[in-house]
PDB file of C-alpha atoms in Angstrom:
ATOM      1  CA  MET A   1     118.117  14.304   7.656  1.00  0.00           C
ATOM      2  CA  LYS A   2     115.551  16.155   9.565  1.00  0.00           C
ATOM      3  CA  HIS A   3     112.329  16.818   8.794  1.00  0.00           C
ATOM      4  CA  VAL A   4     111.609  20.813   9.040  1.00  0.00           C
ATOM      5  CA  ASP A   5     108.183  21.116   9.684  1.00  0.00           C
ATOM      6  CA  SER A   6     107.187  24.196   6.616  1.00  0.00           C
ATOM      7  CA  ASP A   7     105.481  25.811   9.102  1.00  0.00           C
ATOM      8  CA  MET A   8     108.299  27.061  11.306  1.00  0.00           C
ATOM      9  CA  VAL A   9     110.229  27.840   8.221  1.00  0.00           C
ATOM     10  CA  VAL A  10     107.590  30.230   7.319  1.00  0.00           C
ATOM     11  CA  GLU A  11     107.488  31.755  10.774  1.00  0.00           C
ATOM     12  CA  THR A  12     111.324  31.922  10.624  1.00  0.00           C
ATOM     13  CA  VAL A  13     110.728  33.492   7.381  1.00  0.00           C
ATOM     14  CA  ARG A  14     108.524  35.818   8.986  1.00  0.00           C
ATOM     15  CA  GLU A  15     110.123  37.084  12.348  1.00  0.00           C
ATOM     16  CA  THR A  16     113.605  37.507   9.931  1.00  0.00           C
ATOM     17  CA  ILE A  17     111.294  39.882   7.496  1.00  0.00           C
ATOM     18  CA  ALA A  18     110.435  41.964  10.363  1.00  0.00           C
ATOM     19  CA  VAL A  19     113.783  41.917  12.132  1.00  0.00           C
ATOM     20  CA  LEU A  20     115.307  43.514   8.399  1.00  0.00           C
ATOM     21  CA  ARG A  21     112.113  45.827   8.242  1.00  0.00           C
ATOM     22  CA  GLU A  22     113.121  47.298  11.698  1.00  0.00           C
ATOM     23  CA  SER A  23     116.595  47.227  10.742  1.00  0.00           C
ATOM     24  CA  GLN A  24     115.427  49.450   7.800  1.00  0.00           C
ATOM     25  CA  GLU A  25     113.472  51.951   9.422  1.00  0.00           C
ATOM     26  CA  ALA A  26     116.233  52.294  12.481  1.00  0.00           C
ATOM     27  CA  ILE A  27     119.034  53.391   9.324  1.00  0.00           C
ATOM     28  CA  ARG A  28     116.279  55.508   7.648  1.00  0.00           C
ATOM     29  CA  GLU A  29     116.083  57.289  11.190  1.00  0.00           C
ATOM     30  CA  GLY A  30     120.061  56.788  11.822  1.00  0.00           C
ATOM     31  CA  ARG A  31     119.869  59.344   7.966  1.00  0.00           C
ATOM     32  CA  THR A  32     117.971  61.458   8.915  1.00  0.00           C
ATOM     33  CA  ALA A  33     119.016  62.464  12.378  1.00  0.00           C
ATOM     34  CA  ILE A  34     122.428  62.376  10.659  1.00  0.00           C
ATOM     35  CA  HIS A  35     121.383  65.344   7.865  1.00  0.00           C
ATOM     36  CA  GLU A  36     119.054  66.760  10.476  1.00  0.00           C
ATOM     37  CA  ALA A  37     122.562  67.661  12.242  1.00  0.00           C
ATOM     38  CA  ARG A  38     124.648  68.191   9.150  1.00  0.00           C
ATOM     39  CA  VAL A  39     122.122  70.806   8.416  1.00  0.00           C
ATOM     40  CA  GLU A  40     121.929  72.808  11.292  1.00  0.00           C
ATOM     41  CA  LEU A  41     125.970  72.357  12.049  1.00  0.00           C
ATOM     42  CA  GLU A  42     126.255  74.189   8.879  1.00  0.00           C
ATOM     43  CA  ALA A  43     123.390  77.134   9.828  1.00  0.00           C
ATOM     44  CA  ARG A  44     125.737  77.322  12.522  1.00  0.00           C
ATOM     45  CA  TYR A  45     128.593  77.854  10.862  1.00  0.00           C
ATOM     46  CA  GLU A  46     126.845  80.811   8.705  1.00  0.00           C
ATOM     47  CA  ARG A  47     126.259  82.352  11.945  1.00  0.00           C
ATOM     48  CA  ARG A  48     129.406  82.347  13.546  1.00  0.00           C
ATOM     49  CA  LYS A  49     130.965  83.132  10.312  1.00  0.00           C
ATOM     50  CA  ARG A  50     129.020  86.765  10.003  1.00  0.00           C
ATOM     51  CA  GLN A  51     129.114  87.342  13.956  1.00  0.00           C
ATOM     52  CA  VAL A  52     132.760  87.261  13.055  1.00  0.00           C
ATOM     53  CA  GLU A  53     132.213  89.249   9.481  1.00  0.00           C
ATOM     54  CA  ASP A  54     130.245  91.761  12.107  1.00  0.00           C
ATOM     55  CA  ILE A  55     133.290  91.979  14.378  1.00  0.00           C
ATOM     56  CA  GLU A  56     135.632  92.381  11.855  1.00  0.00           C
ATOM     57  CA  ARG A  57     133.568  94.961  10.170  1.00  0.00           C
ATOM     58  CA  ALA A  58     133.067  96.585  13.261  1.00  0.00           C
ATOM     59  CA  ILE A  59     136.859  96.369  14.297  1.00  0.00           C
ATOM     60  CA  GLU A  60     137.923  98.329  10.537  1.00  0.00           C
ATOM     61  CA  LEU A  61     135.507 101.400  11.432  1.00  0.00           C
ATOM     62  CA  LEU A  62     136.752 101.799  14.705  1.00  0.00           C
ATOM     63  CA  ARG A  63     140.217 101.986  13.325  1.00  0.00           C
ATOM     64  CA  ALA A  64     138.932 104.162  10.893  1.00  0.00           C
ATOM     65  CA  ASN A  65     137.407 106.011  13.203  1.00  0.00           C
ATOM     66  CA  GLY A  66     137.465 105.806  16.821  1.00  0.00           C
ATOM     67  CA  PRO A  67     139.661 106.855  19.472  1.00  0.00           C
ATOM     68  CA  ASP A  68     141.958 103.928  20.706  1.00  0.00           C
ATOM     69  CA  THR A  69     139.609 103.327  23.658  1.00  0.00           C
ATOM     70  CA  ASP A  70     136.653 102.372  21.437  1.00  0.00           C
ATOM     71  CA  LEU A  71     138.682  99.575  20.379  1.00  0.00           C
ATOM     72  CA  GLN A  72     140.136  98.729  23.844  1.00  0.00           C
ATOM     73  CA  ARG A  73     135.866  98.417  25.135  1.00  0.00           C
ATOM     74  CA  LEU A  74     135.286  96.040  22.232  1.00  0.00           C
ATOM     75  CA  VAL A  75     138.283  93.703  23.098  1.00  0.00           C
ATOM     76  CA  THR A  76     136.551  93.657  26.725  1.00  0.00           C
ATOM     77  CA  MET A  77     133.522  92.613  25.480  1.00  0.00           C
ATOM     78  CA  LEU A  78     134.500  90.248  23.500  1.00  0.00           C
ATOM     79  CA  SER A  79     136.868  88.973  26.379  1.00  0.00           C
ATOM     80  CA  LEU A  80     133.640  89.017  28.590  1.00  0.00           C
ATOM     81  CA  ASP A  81     131.239  87.668  26.047  1.00  0.00           C
ATOM     82  CA  ARG A  82     133.625  84.842  25.133  1.00  0.00           C
ATOM     83  CA  THR A  83     134.202  83.593  29.102  1.00  0.00           C
ATOM     84  CA  SER A  84     130.506  84.160  30.051  1.00  0.00           C
ATOM     85  CA  GLY A  85     129.303  81.112  27.737  1.00  0.00           C
ATOM     86  CA  ASN A  86     126.795  83.368  25.850  1.00  0.00           C
ATOM     87  CA  ASP A  87     125.673  82.033  22.741  1.00  0.00           C
ATOM     88  CA  VAL A  88     124.109  84.967  20.000  1.00  0.00           C
ATOM     89  CA  ALA A  89     122.773  82.241  18.446  1.00  0.00           C
ATOM     90  CA  ASN A  90     120.548  81.006  20.534  1.00  0.00           C
ATOM     91  CA  GLY A  91     119.318  84.671  21.373  1.00  0.00           C
ATOM     92  CA  GLU A  92     120.920  85.150  24.703  1.00  0.00           C
ATOM     93  CA  HIS A  93     121.988  88.475  23.468  1.00  0.00           C
ATOM     94  CA  GLU A  94     122.026  90.783  20.262  1.00  0.00           C
ATOM     95  CA  PRO A  95     125.757  90.525  18.229  1.00  0.00           C
ATOM     96  CA  ASP A  96     128.310  92.023  19.964  1.00  0.00           C
ATOM     97  CA  SER A  97     129.006  94.025  17.038  1.00  0.00           C
ATOM     98  CA  HIS A  98     125.036  95.583  17.238  1.00  0.00           C
ATOM     99  CA  ARG A  99     126.057  96.225  20.665  1.00  0.00           C
ATOM    100  CA  LEU A 100     129.161  97.997  20.235  1.00  0.00           C
ATOM    101  CA  LEU A 101     127.714  99.952  17.645  1.00  0.00           C
ATOM    102  CA  SER A 102     124.602 101.331  19.191  1.00  0.00           C
ATOM    103  CA  ALA A 103     126.895 102.302  22.316  1.00  0.00           C
ATOM    104  CA  ARG A 104     129.214 103.854  20.354  1.00  0.00           C
ATOM    105  CA  SER A 105     126.999 106.053  18.635  1.00  0.00           C
ATOM    106  CA  THR A 106     125.242 107.364  21.451  1.00  0.00           C
ATOM    107  CA  THR A 107     128.935 107.597  23.450  1.00  0.00           C
ATOM    108  CA  ALA A 108     131.555 108.493  21.514  1.00  0.00           C
ATOM    109  CA  PRO A 109     132.533 112.115  21.121  1.00  0.00           C
ATOM    110  CA  LEU A 110     130.981 114.044  18.372  1.00  0.00           C
ATOM    111  CA  SER A 111     134.479 114.726  16.895  1.00  0.00           C
ATOM    112  CA  HIS A 112     135.037 111.273  16.646  1.00  0.00           C
ATOM    113  CA  ARG A 113     131.678 110.067  14.662  1.00  0.00           C
ATOM    114  CA  ASP A 114     131.484 109.733  11.219  1.00  0.00           C
ATOM    115  CA  SER A 115     129.429 111.840   9.437  1.00  0.00           C
ATOM    116  CA  SER A 116     127.020 108.918   7.958  1.00  0.00           C
ATOM    117  CA  GLU A 117     125.614 108.500  11.553  1.00  0.00           C
TER     118      GLU A 117
END
């Protein structure tokens, strides 16, 4: 049996403890990053969900109150935004439903406007 120097054992234990502490810190940082990413993903999902709801409401309004040309304009706007890569959630432009409704309120003939506008 070899003689083991107690100083070497103590140093090995200290190094092991240091590595374990670093590992624990890395695990905490990883968990924090995962949590932050999850929160951001949930927020992005909610923004997209609201955008879809806004667009669906705009389509319903157009079908109820506007001529087919307004609906075609909406479809065209949505197609352009989808291919342009703009991100409403990142503030690159205002939501399509807001643009559409503001454009409709200024461009639609009076005979097609809703009396509540």
